[in-house]
Amino acid sequence: MTAQLSKKSEAWSARFNEPVSDLVKRYTASVFFDKRMAKADIQGSLAHAEMLAAQGIISAADRAEIERGMAQISAEIEAGQFEWLLDLEDVHLNIEKRLTELVGDAGKRLHTGRSRNDQVATDIRLYVRTAIDDILELLHALRSALTDLAEKNADTILPGFTHMQVAQPITFGHHMLAYVEMFGRDAERMADCRKRVNRLPLGAAALAGTTFPIDRMRVASTLGFDDVCHNSLDAVSDRDFAIEFTAAASLIMMHVSRMSEELVIWMSPRVGFIDIADRFCTGSSIMPQKKNPDVPELARGKTGRVYGHLMGLLTLMKGQPLAYNKDNQEDKEPLFDTVDTVVDTLRIFADMAGGISVKPEAMRAAALQGYATATDLADYLVKKGLPFRDAHEVVAHAVRACDGLKIDLAEMSLEQLQAYSPLISDDVFAVLTLEGSVAARDHVGGTAPAQVRKAIARVRAQLAGEA
Ligand code: ARG
């Protein structure tokens, strides 16, 4: 019995009288998902071994053996030849077992002064850190693609909406730059989250630290961490950094989803503001005329699963007493799926932005409906001395008349307009045009093409600074 057991789970078997059932083994194992962290696990082990040798806790020869073994394991994993065993529970035990097969006692010494608890916390942090760096790069690409689109359309006019009702004319460049701002804040958030991810748990061991004379700062610097986690109990147990990452990822998806909603509406034939390149759309198996914006629709849908992961992780943590509990093993799948979803979505969107073609005539026609320049007429009257509330009232009457006549404000004759206010003279027509309306909003943050160009220059300088 004992022999059989120790074959199954060498890491902790000696104390047990009977083997775990196959169901329990499957239930408690994580190897089939946490093997994704293999690279981080090996990286962490090498840094740990380097420190153990430098501190004289293991010999230089042992360290060299560990390095040799790990190099071979990395190659095996890379080549898809590494044999992952459910019996060995997780990525850590699988790699350690193989190491011992390859290099003998040196492999068995690797775990000195370390526990899987601080090991796994280190692996996840390394994994999330890489994910953040990838996401920052993708956000950069997306912001840059949207800025290109904004530049091409700095003068393209479309209706801006509030309550989904035509509000005021805006430029499409300005509209795209709104998303550039959102994704810019997302990048700031990710970069900020990275600071708290980038601290080293290793050295906390199981929960209380270790009796060996370790050098945690040395390991931190080898692994590129900014600092160590300063409390061992906290180091092994909290996953707030993963929650924070998922929250930042949720906000990215929220922004992607808002944009997706607009793309779907704009591509609807009833609106027809844009077209999306065929490679991002699919047809229908029954309706031959269809070209569906599947990518934005799916992105909108996938946003929900990332929100779900955020809620899952928050709930995972809330009832856990200090320090490590096995509950924490459940942090990985939501985290990995969040990374996959955000990375794939951003990659596609950065590419798709270049595949959006704008239809300025349709945008313009829509802006000409719905009295988009009514506010301009009110502002005009204010500039002629009328208090704003009175001006608002005057224009409301004029709009109502236009509604009856089925014409736009700009199509009224001077006499017709003057019937609503004697302050109106023939200079009014300049402010009633779409071009006049957008050009007049010429201040920081406004929609005027001149401001859009300034904003583009500002964003480009920012992007260049980040690259
Ligand atoms: N697979 C575990 C996890 O993902 C590793 C740590 C397990 N530690 C332990 N004492 N059971 O969290």
Tab-separated table of C-alpha atoms and ligand atoms in Angstrom:
chain	number	residue	atom	x	y	z
A	1	MET	CA	0.000	0.000	0.000
A	2	THR	CA	2.651	2.457	1.054
A	3	ALA	CA	4.828	1.634	-1.916
A	4	GLN	CA	1.910	2.151	-4.256
A	5	LEU	CA	1.122	5.447	-2.613
A	6	SER	CA	4.590	6.837	-2.787
A	7	LYS	CA	4.664	6.030	-6.478
A	8	LYS	CA	1.535	8.099	-6.925
A	9	SER	CA	2.294	11.234	-5.014
A	10	GLU	CA	5.803	11.444	-3.781
A	11	ALA	CA	5.458	14.951	-2.472
A	12	TRP	CA	3.293	14.143	0.506
A	13	SER	CA	2.457	10.460	0.498
A	14	ALA	CA	4.310	9.011	3.478
A	15	ARG	CA	1.820	10.237	6.048
A	16	PHE	CA	-1.193	8.627	4.383
A	17	ASN	CA	-2.708	5.192	4.920
A	18	GLU	CA	-4.811	4.928	1.773
A	19	PRO	CA	-4.647	6.437	-1.679
A	20	VAL	CA	-7.056	9.156	-2.743
A	21	SER	CA	-9.855	7.963	-4.988
A	22	ASP	CA	-9.633	8.641	-8.708
A	23	LEU	CA	-12.511	11.070	-8.417
A	24	VAL	CA	-10.803	13.035	-5.648
A	25	LYS	CA	-7.578	13.001	-7.605
A	26	ARG	CA	-9.348	14.501	-10.588
A	27	TYR	CA	-11.223	16.941	-8.389
A	28	THR	CA	-8.127	18.262	-6.654
A	29	ALA	CA	-5.715	18.219	-9.573
A	30	SER	CA	-4.897	21.382	-11.477
A	31	VAL	CA	-2.190	20.207	-13.829
A	32	PHE	CA	-4.340	20.262	-16.948
A	33	PHE	CA	-4.864	23.957	-16.612
A	34	ASP	CA	-1.934	25.205	-14.542
A	35	LYS	CA	0.602	23.660	-16.922
A	36	ARG	CA	0.148	26.937	-18.736
A	37	MET	CA	2.352	28.469	-16.079
A	38	ALA	CA	5.213	26.041	-16.734
A	39	LYS	CA	7.522	28.705	-18.090
A	40	ALA	CA	6.976	30.939	-15.084
A	41	ASP	CA	7.377	27.957	-12.763
A	42	ILE	CA	10.762	27.086	-14.239
A	43	GLN	CA	11.867	30.714	-14.234
A	44	GLY	CA	10.947	30.986	-10.538
A	45	SER	CA	12.726	27.730	-9.682
A	46	LEU	CA	15.913	28.804	-11.435
A	47	ALA	CA	15.972	32.098	-9.547
A	48	HIS	CA	15.350	30.246	-6.285
A	49	ALA	CA	18.144	27.744	-7.001
A	50	GLU	CA	20.537	30.535	-7.921
A	51	MET	CA	19.861	32.218	-4.575
A	52	LEU	CA	20.132	28.933	-2.610
A	53	ALA	CA	23.573	28.380	-4.140
A	54	ALA	CA	24.689	31.982	-3.587
A	55	GLN	CA	23.691	31.663	0.066
A	56	GLY	CA	25.497	28.348	0.412
A	57	ILE	CA	22.231	26.503	1.119
A	58	ILE	CA	22.830	24.161	-1.816
A	59	SER	CA	26.114	23.543	-3.633
A	60	ALA	CA	27.120	25.171	-6.899
A	61	ALA	CA	27.171	21.677	-8.402
A	62	ASP	CA	23.540	21.099	-7.375
A	63	ARG	CA	22.564	24.396	-8.891
A	64	ALA	CA	24.290	23.488	-12.154
A	65	GLU	CA	22.458	20.168	-12.199
A	66	ILE	CA	19.136	21.907	-11.586
A	67	GLU	CA	19.847	24.243	-14.487
A	68	ARG	CA	20.753	21.388	-16.763
A	69	GLY	CA	17.612	19.483	-15.844
A	70	MET	CA	15.375	22.529	-16.253
A	71	ALA	CA	16.851	23.262	-19.685
A	72	GLN	CA	15.903	19.781	-20.790
A	73	ILE	CA	12.418	20.078	-19.255
A	74	SER	CA	11.867	23.392	-21.038
A	75	ALA	CA	12.855	21.765	-24.303
A	76	GLU	CA	10.536	18.827	-23.667
A	77	ILE	CA	7.623	21.129	-22.905
A	78	GLU	CA	8.370	23.263	-25.947
A	79	ALA	CA	8.434	20.190	-28.159
A	80	GLY	CA	5.185	18.898	-26.682
A	81	GLN	CA	7.013	15.843	-25.383
A	82	PHE	CA	6.658	16.467	-21.678
A	83	GLU	CA	4.397	13.913	-20.072
A	84	TRP	CA	1.952	15.679	-17.736
A	85	LEU	CA	0.588	13.327	-15.104
A	86	LEU	CA	-2.667	13.764	-13.258
A	87	ASP	CA	-1.186	11.691	-10.450
A	88	LEU	CA	1.288	14.484	-9.851
A	89	GLU	CA	-1.497	16.976	-9.223
A	90	ASP	CA	-0.145	20.248	-10.515
A	91	VAL	CA	2.468	21.926	-12.676
A	92	HIS	CA	4.865	22.303	-9.750
A	93	LEU	CA	4.983	18.633	-8.748
A	94	ASN	CA	5.098	17.480	-12.365
A	95	ILE	CA	8.165	19.579	-13.103
A	96	GLU	CA	9.896	18.779	-9.814
A	97	LYS	CA	9.343	15.052	-10.315
A	98	ARG	CA	10.790	15.142	-13.798
A	99	LEU	CA	13.728	17.209	-12.563
A	100	THR	CA	14.501	14.583	-9.957
A	101	GLU	CA	14.272	11.871	-12.610
A	102	LEU	CA	16.801	13.794	-14.665
A	103	VAL	CA	19.272	15.031	-12.056
A	104	GLY	CA	18.604	12.998	-8.906
A	105	ASP	CA	19.270	14.501	-5.475
A	106	ALA	CA	19.924	18.015	-6.759
A	107	GLY	CA	16.319	17.996	-7.961
A	108	LYS	CA	15.146	16.959	-4.526
A	109	ARG	CA	17.036	19.878	-2.965
A	110	LEU	CA	15.306	22.503	-5.104
A	111	HIS	CA	12.320	22.740	-2.778
A	112	THR	CA	14.519	23.735	0.204
A	113	GLY	CA	13.163	26.872	1.887
A	114	ARG	CA	10.168	26.964	-0.395
A	115	SER	CA	6.576	25.748	-0.482
A	116	ARG	CA	4.150	25.296	-3.312
A	117	ASN	CA	2.195	28.094	-1.678
A	118	ASP	CA	4.776	30.799	-2.299
A	119	GLN	CA	5.790	29.056	-5.521
A	120	VAL	CA	2.312	29.212	-7.054
A	121	ALA	CA	1.777	32.801	-5.924
A	122	THR	CA	5.045	33.706	-7.670
A	123	ASP	CA	4.097	31.842	-10.834
A	124	ILE	CA	0.741	33.602	-11.113
A	125	ARG	CA	2.356	36.980	-10.620
A	126	LEU	CA	4.910	36.257	-13.334
A	127	TYR	CA	2.135	35.037	-15.602
A	128	VAL	CA	-0.084	38.067	-14.997
A	129	ARG	CA	2.869	40.398	-15.462
A	130	THR	CA	3.537	38.958	-18.914
A	131	ALA	CA	-0.158	39.202	-19.734
A	132	ILE	CA	-0.200	42.864	-18.714
A	133	ASP	CA	2.794	43.584	-20.942
A	134	ASP	CA	1.060	41.880	-23.880
A	135	ILE	CA	-2.162	43.761	-23.223
A	136	LEU	CA	-0.331	47.089	-23.008
A	137	GLU	CA	1.211	46.415	-26.392
A	138	LEU	CA	-2.160	45.516	-27.898
A	139	LEU	CA	-3.844	48.576	-26.406
A	140	HIS	CA	-1.075	50.629	-27.952
A	141	ALA	CA	-1.741	49.069	-31.366
A	142	LEU	CA	-5.490	49.606	-31.041
A	143	ARG	CA	-5.125	53.231	-29.968
A	144	SER	CA	-2.766	53.854	-32.834
A	145	ALA	CA	-5.135	52.229	-35.382
A	146	LEU	CA	-8.079	54.266	-34.072
A	147	THR	CA	-5.977	57.421	-34.273
A	148	ASP	CA	-5.233	56.661	-37.927
A	149	LEU	CA	-8.951	56.285	-38.537
A	150	ALA	CA	-9.573	59.564	-36.709
A	151	GLU	CA	-7.009	61.325	-38.829
A	152	LYS	CA	-8.590	60.152	-42.072
A	153	ASN	CA	-11.929	61.419	-40.799
A	154	ALA	CA	-11.028	64.619	-38.984
A	155	ASP	CA	-13.514	66.466	-41.228
A	156	THR	CA	-16.126	63.757	-41.714
A	157	ILE	CA	-19.393	64.895	-40.185
A	158	LEU	CA	-21.994	62.645	-38.612
A	159	PRO	CA	-24.747	63.260	-36.116
A	160	GLY	CA	-23.754	62.979	-32.479
A	161	PHE	CA	-26.426	61.387	-30.331
A	162	THR	CA	-27.743	61.674	-26.820
A	163	HIS	CA	-30.575	59.315	-25.848
A	164	MET	CA	-30.023	57.810	-29.325
A	165	GLN	CA	-31.633	61.002	-30.703
A	166	VAL	CA	-29.770	63.298	-33.077
A	167	ALA	CA	-28.150	65.907	-30.845
A	168	GLN	CA	-25.416	67.940	-32.545
A	169	PRO	CA	-23.130	67.394	-35.499
A	170	ILE	CA	-19.730	65.972	-34.629
A	171	THR	CA	-16.752	64.743	-36.575
A	172	PHE	CA	-16.064	61.042	-36.943
A	173	GLY	CA	-12.448	61.756	-36.007
A	174	HIS	CA	-13.650	63.173	-32.705
A	175	HIS	CA	-15.830	60.126	-32.156
A	176	MET	CA	-12.906	57.752	-32.705
A	177	LEU	CA	-10.717	59.790	-30.376
A	178	ALA	CA	-13.283	59.262	-27.616
A	179	TYR	CA	-12.367	55.567	-27.730
A	180	VAL	CA	-8.681	56.414	-27.875
A	181	GLU	CA	-9.163	58.243	-24.556
A	182	MET	CA	-10.980	55.258	-23.032
A	183	PHE	CA	-8.342	52.774	-24.137
A	184	GLY	CA	-5.664	55.202	-22.968
A	185	ARG	CA	-7.091	55.112	-19.441
A	186	ASP	CA	-7.297	51.331	-19.698
A	187	ALA	CA	-3.587	51.277	-20.433
A	188	GLU	CA	-2.898	53.546	-17.442
A	189	ARG	CA	-4.920	51.229	-15.239
A	190	MET	CA	-3.076	48.138	-16.433
A	191	ALA	CA	0.287	49.813	-15.949
A	192	ASP	CA	-0.728	50.819	-12.447
A	193	CYS	CA	-1.974	47.328	-11.611
A	194	ARG	CA	1.379	45.982	-12.802
A	195	LYS	CA	3.133	47.766	-9.924
A	196	ARG	CA	1.205	45.740	-7.349
A	197	VAL	CA	1.530	42.514	-9.348
A	198	ASN	CA	5.277	42.954	-9.543
A	199	ARG	CA	6.210	41.956	-5.979
A	200	LEU	CA	7.792	38.676	-4.989
A	201	PRO	CA	5.983	36.168	-2.725
A	202	LEU	CA	8.813	33.591	-2.810
A	203	GLY	CA	10.450	33.265	0.578
A	204	ALA	CA	7.121	33.248	2.397
A	205	ALA	CA	7.327	29.450	2.103
A	206	ALA	CA	4.156	27.744	3.358
A	207	LEU	CA	2.983	30.755	5.364
A	208	ALA	CA	5.459	31.812	8.053
A	209	GLY	CA	8.753	32.133	6.206
A	210	THR	CA	11.649	29.704	6.355
A	211	THR	CA	14.472	28.770	8.721
A	212	PHE	CA	17.056	28.955	5.915
A	213	PRO	CA	19.178	32.092	5.445
A	214	ILE	CA	17.503	33.099	2.182
A	215	ASP	CA	18.008	36.344	0.264
A	216	ARG	CA	14.615	37.413	-1.007
A	217	MET	CA	15.785	40.667	-2.586
A	218	ARG	CA	18.221	38.699	-4.688
A	219	VAL	CA	15.425	36.485	-6.049
A	220	ALA	CA	13.239	39.549	-6.601
A	221	SER	CA	15.892	41.239	-8.655
A	222	THR	CA	16.666	38.081	-10.675
A	223	LEU	CA	12.990	37.809	-11.580
A	224	GLY	CA	12.564	41.516	-12.307
A	225	PHE	CA	10.255	42.173	-9.357
A	226	ASP	CA	10.303	45.702	-7.929
A	227	ASP	CA	10.103	44.499	-4.341
A	228	VAL	CA	9.229	41.518	-2.153
A	229	CYS	CA	5.862	40.984	-0.490
A	230	HIS	CA	6.530	42.173	3.036
A	231	ASN	CA	4.324	39.788	4.972
A	232	SER	CA	4.543	36.053	4.465
A	233	LEU	CA	0.900	35.332	5.327
A	234	ASP	CA	-0.286	37.977	2.896
A	235	ALA	CA	2.193	36.838	0.249
A	236	VAL	CA	0.885	33.288	-0.026
A	237	SER	CA	-2.781	33.958	0.457
A	238	ASP	CA	-4.076	37.095	-1.187
A	239	ARG	CA	-5.051	37.232	-4.833
A	240	ASP	CA	-6.125	40.866	-4.881
A	241	PHE	CA	-3.671	41.532	-7.698
A	242	ALA	CA	-5.484	38.963	-9.853
A	243	ILE	CA	-8.820	40.549	-9.019
A	244	GLU	CA	-7.456	43.985	-9.814
A	245	PHE	CA	-6.153	42.708	-13.128
A	246	THR	CA	-9.530	41.172	-13.949
A	247	ALA	CA	-11.262	44.419	-12.987
A	248	ALA	CA	-8.984	46.369	-15.332
A	249	ALA	CA	-9.651	43.726	-17.999
A	250	SER	CA	-13.399	44.103	-17.406
A	251	LEU	CA	-13.154	47.832	-18.051
A	252	ILE	CA	-11.275	47.179	-21.292
A	253	MET	CA	-14.031	44.789	-22.347
A	254	MET	CA	-16.686	47.313	-21.314
A	255	HIS	CA	-15.119	49.860	-23.654
A	256	VAL	CA	-14.743	47.292	-26.418
A	257	SER	CA	-18.374	46.361	-25.934
A	258	ARG	CA	-19.616	49.936	-26.200
A	259	MET	CA	-17.640	50.346	-29.376
A	260	SER	CA	-18.982	47.045	-30.663
A	261	GLU	CA	-22.532	48.171	-30.063
A	262	GLU	CA	-21.874	51.266	-32.165
A	263	LEU	CA	-20.211	49.289	-34.946
A	264	VAL	CA	-23.204	46.952	-35.088
A	265	ILE	CA	-25.643	49.879	-35.275
A	266	TRP	CA	-23.534	51.758	-37.825
A	267	MET	CA	-23.260	48.717	-40.042
A	268	SER	CA	-26.977	48.028	-40.011
A	269	PRO	CA	-28.295	48.816	-43.536
A	270	ARG	CA	-30.854	51.170	-41.971
A	271	VAL	CA	-28.006	53.327	-40.699
A	272	GLY	CA	-25.221	52.443	-43.135
A	273	PHE	CA	-22.520	54.699	-41.664
A	274	ILE	CA	-19.732	52.179	-42.072
A	275	ASP	CA	-18.760	48.913	-43.600
A	276	ILE	CA	-16.486	46.370	-41.962
A	277	ALA	CA	-14.056	44.399	-44.102
A	278	ASP	CA	-15.389	41.001	-45.139
A	279	ARG	CA	-12.740	39.121	-43.198
A	280	PHE	CA	-14.364	40.227	-39.939
A	281	CYS	CA	-17.911	39.351	-40.953
A	282	THR	CA	-19.825	36.191	-41.728
A	283	GLY	CA	-22.815	35.282	-43.829
A	284	SER	CA	-26.012	33.490	-42.988
A	285	SER	CA	-26.639	29.852	-43.854
A	286	ILE	CA	-30.195	30.643	-44.912
A	287	MET	CA	-30.358	34.324	-45.929
A	288	PRO	CA	-27.998	34.872	-48.869
A	289	GLN	CA	-28.058	38.674	-48.586
A	290	LYS	CA	-26.673	38.821	-45.055
A	291	LYS	CA	-23.294	40.150	-43.960
A	292	ASN	CA	-23.178	40.056	-40.206
A	293	PRO	CA	-20.823	41.972	-37.904
A	294	ASP	CA	-20.017	38.836	-35.916
A	295	VAL	CA	-16.766	40.065	-34.439
A	296	PRO	CA	-18.221	43.087	-32.617
A	297	GLU	CA	-21.249	41.041	-31.585
A	298	LEU	CA	-19.057	38.317	-30.115
A	299	ALA	CA	-16.846	40.850	-28.362
A	300	ARG	CA	-19.979	42.340	-26.794
A	301	GLY	CA	-20.955	38.845	-25.705
A	302	LYS	CA	-17.515	37.903	-24.394
A	303	THR	CA	-17.536	40.987	-22.183
A	304	GLY	CA	-20.043	39.151	-20.012
A	305	ARG	CA	-17.728	36.262	-19.363
A	306	VAL	CA	-14.908	38.536	-18.223
A	307	TYR	CA	-17.312	40.314	-15.835
A	308	GLY	CA	-18.286	36.848	-14.627
A	309	HIS	CA	-14.649	35.996	-13.910
A	310	LEU	CA	-14.291	39.198	-11.898
A	311	MET	CA	-17.274	38.261	-9.770
A	312	GLY	CA	-15.978	34.700	-9.474
A	313	LEU	CA	-12.578	35.813	-8.205
A	314	LEU	CA	-14.025	38.310	-5.748
A	315	THR	CA	-16.264	35.600	-4.371
A	316	LEU	CA	-13.407	33.096	-4.284
A	317	MET	CA	-11.452	35.351	-1.921
A	318	LYS	CA	-14.134	36.684	0.363
A	319	GLY	CA	-14.462	33.807	2.792
A	320	GLN	CA	-10.873	32.701	3.096
A	321	PRO	CA	-9.155	32.887	6.454
A	322	LEU	CA	-5.406	33.509	6.395
A	323	ALA	CA	-3.260	32.070	4.994
A	324	TYR	CA	-3.239	29.740	1.952
A	325	ASN	CA	-6.299	27.617	1.262
A	326	LYS	CA	-6.843	25.234	-1.603
A	327	ASP	CA	-9.696	27.472	-2.753
A	328	ASN	CA	-7.001	29.578	-4.365
A	329	GLN	CA	-6.358	26.931	-6.974
A	330	GLU	CA	-9.647	28.102	-8.487
A	331	ASP	CA	-8.087	31.449	-9.392
A	332	LYS	CA	-6.400	30.092	-12.486
A	333	GLU	CA	-9.099	29.215	-14.985
A	334	PRO	CA	-10.930	32.549	-14.682
A	335	LEU	CA	-7.620	34.352	-14.884
A	336	PHE	CA	-6.426	32.427	-17.938
A	337	ASP	CA	-9.751	32.841	-19.698
A	338	THR	CA	-9.695	36.559	-18.949
A	339	VAL	CA	-6.231	36.840	-20.484
A	340	ASP	CA	-7.230	34.831	-23.570
A	341	THR	CA	-10.431	36.777	-24.083
A	342	VAL	CA	-8.892	40.220	-23.690
A	343	VAL	CA	-5.790	39.411	-25.727
A	344	ASP	CA	-7.735	37.892	-28.629
A	345	THR	CA	-10.324	40.665	-28.579
A	346	LEU	CA	-7.755	43.464	-28.604
A	347	ARG	CA	-5.742	41.767	-31.323
A	348	ILE	CA	-8.803	41.483	-33.547
A	349	PHE	CA	-9.983	45.000	-32.837
A	350	ALA	CA	-6.601	46.556	-33.570
A	351	ASP	CA	-6.698	44.782	-36.916
A	352	MET	CA	-10.377	45.462	-37.584
A	353	ALA	CA	-10.020	49.222	-37.019
A	354	GLY	CA	-8.004	49.324	-40.238
A	355	GLY	CA	-10.808	47.426	-41.982
A	356	ILE	CA	-13.539	49.966	-41.211
A	357	SER	CA	-14.650	51.962	-44.209
A	358	VAL	CA	-16.580	55.119	-43.554
A	359	LYS	CA	-19.528	56.286	-45.647
A	360	PRO	CA	-19.474	60.075	-45.308
A	361	GLU	CA	-22.590	60.664	-47.467
A	362	ALA	CA	-24.759	58.528	-45.216
A	363	MET	CA	-23.370	60.209	-42.130
A	364	ARG	CA	-23.953	63.624	-43.600
A	365	ALA	CA	-27.517	62.816	-44.675
A	366	ALA	CA	-28.285	61.645	-41.140
A	367	ALA	CA	-26.787	64.789	-39.634
A	368	LEU	CA	-29.048	66.886	-41.849
A	369	GLN	CA	-32.074	65.267	-40.278
A	370	GLY	CA	-33.116	65.976	-36.736
A	371	TYR	CA	-32.223	69.687	-36.470
A	372	ALA	CA	-28.702	68.998	-35.331
A	373	THR	CA	-27.789	72.684	-35.514
A	374	ALA	CA	-30.626	73.932	-33.282
A	375	THR	CA	-28.186	74.623	-30.438
A	376	ASP	CA	-26.063	76.651	-32.837
A	377	LEU	CA	-29.046	78.860	-33.597
A	378	ALA	CA	-29.672	79.333	-29.869
A	379	ASP	CA	-25.983	80.186	-29.273
A	380	TYR	CA	-26.190	82.646	-32.202
A	381	LEU	CA	-29.092	84.447	-30.543
A	382	VAL	CA	-27.245	84.544	-27.224
A	383	LYS	CA	-24.308	86.181	-28.958
A	384	LYS	CA	-26.788	88.804	-30.245
A	385	GLY	CA	-27.831	89.559	-26.669
A	386	LEU	CA	-30.740	87.209	-25.921
A	387	PRO	CA	-30.521	85.281	-22.604
A	388	PHE	CA	-29.909	81.574	-23.280
A	389	ARG	CA	-33.250	80.348	-21.880
A	390	ASP	CA	-35.129	82.757	-24.145
A	391	ALA	CA	-33.020	81.758	-27.116
A	392	HIS	CA	-33.796	78.105	-26.380
A	393	GLU	CA	-37.508	78.920	-26.454
A	394	VAL	CA	-37.266	80.845	-29.739
A	395	VAL	CA	-35.462	77.973	-31.444
A	396	ALA	CA	-37.935	75.429	-30.105
A	397	HIS	CA	-40.691	77.327	-31.898
A	398	ALA	CA	-38.693	77.507	-35.111
A	399	VAL	CA	-37.951	73.774	-34.965
A	400	ARG	CA	-41.597	73.047	-34.483
A	401	ALA	CA	-42.421	75.049	-37.586
A	402	CYS	CA	-39.729	73.204	-39.560
A	403	ASP	CA	-41.238	69.949	-38.430
A	404	GLY	CA	-44.585	70.986	-39.941
A	405	LEU	CA	-42.935	72.154	-43.157
A	406	LYS	CA	-40.671	69.068	-43.305
A	407	ILE	CA	-37.577	71.205	-43.816
A	408	ASP	CA	-34.324	71.768	-41.940
A	409	LEU	CA	-33.534	74.994	-40.081
A	410	ALA	CA	-30.971	75.886	-42.744
A	411	GLU	CA	-33.673	75.561	-45.410
A	412	MET	CA	-35.859	78.278	-43.890
A	413	SER	CA	-35.759	81.666	-45.570
A	414	LEU	CA	-34.348	84.651	-43.695
A	415	GLU	CA	-37.885	86.095	-43.431
A	416	GLN	CA	-39.221	82.859	-42.008
A	417	LEU	CA	-36.468	82.796	-39.389
A	418	GLN	CA	-36.877	86.477	-38.543
A	419	ALA	CA	-40.493	85.795	-37.671
A	420	TYR	CA	-39.116	84.027	-34.568
A	421	SER	CA	-36.589	86.693	-33.665
A	422	PRO	CA	-35.721	90.082	-35.152
A	423	LEU	CA	-32.135	89.500	-33.964
A	424	ILE	CA	-31.607	87.066	-36.827
A	425	SER	CA	-29.815	88.404	-39.896
A	426	ASP	CA	-28.285	86.784	-42.958
A	427	ASP	CA	-25.110	85.796	-41.114
A	428	VAL	CA	-27.238	83.081	-39.484
A	429	PHE	CA	-26.793	80.636	-42.352
A	430	ALA	CA	-23.103	80.191	-41.645
A	431	VAL	CA	-23.875	78.866	-38.184
A	432	LEU	CA	-26.667	76.611	-39.399
A	433	THR	CA	-24.427	74.567	-41.685
A	434	LEU	CA	-22.927	71.325	-40.397
A	435	GLU	CA	-19.414	72.588	-41.127
A	436	GLY	CA	-20.076	75.846	-39.311
A	437	SER	CA	-21.469	73.971	-36.341
A	438	VAL	CA	-18.511	71.643	-35.828
A	439	ALA	CA	-15.880	74.283	-36.656
A	440	ALA	CA	-17.347	76.566	-33.967
A	441	ARG	CA	-16.607	74.066	-31.172
A	442	ASP	CA	-12.995	75.001	-31.270
A	443	HIS	CA	-11.542	74.489	-27.800
A	444	VAL	CA	-9.696	71.706	-25.999
A	445	GLY	CA	-11.911	68.630	-26.071
A	446	GLY	CA	-14.255	70.081	-28.722
A	447	THR	CA	-15.279	68.447	-32.000
A	448	ALA	CA	-13.864	71.071	-34.428
A	449	PRO	CA	-11.627	69.498	-37.084
A	450	ALA	CA	-8.827	71.831	-35.961
A	451	GLN	CA	-9.133	70.462	-32.419
A	452	VAL	CA	-9.297	66.890	-33.674
A	453	ARG	CA	-5.983	67.471	-35.423
A	454	LYS	CA	-4.456	68.898	-32.254
A	455	ALA	CA	-5.777	65.967	-30.230
A	456	ILE	CA	-4.302	63.542	-32.754
A	457	ALA	CA	-0.898	65.196	-32.418
A	458	ARG	CA	-1.157	64.928	-28.639
A	459	VAL	CA	-2.128	61.240	-28.763
A	460	ARG	CA	0.628	60.456	-31.246
A	461	ALA	CA	3.225	62.049	-28.967
A	462	GLN	CA	1.833	60.032	-26.060
A	463	LEU	CA	1.957	56.798	-28.062
A	464	ALA	CA	5.503	57.520	-29.180
A	465	GLY	CA	6.479	58.113	-25.552
A	466	GLU	CA	5.080	54.745	-24.512
A	467	ALA	CA	6.609	52.713	-27.304
B	1	ARG	N1	-2.003	23.789	-7.182
B	1	ARG	C1	-1.978	24.651	-6.043
B	1	ARG	C2	-2.618	25.990	-6.387
B	1	ARG	O1	-2.919	26.191	-7.495
B	1	ARG	C3	-0.571	24.840	-5.610
B	1	ARG	C4	-0.384	25.070	-4.162
B	1	ARG	C5	-0.838	23.918	-3.387
B	1	ARG	N2	-0.403	23.931	-2.069
B	1	ARG	C6	-0.853	23.063	-1.189
B	1	ARG	N3	-0.384	23.088	-0.037
B	1	ARG	N4	-1.785	22.218	-1.505
B	1	ARG	O2	-2.861	26.839	-5.570
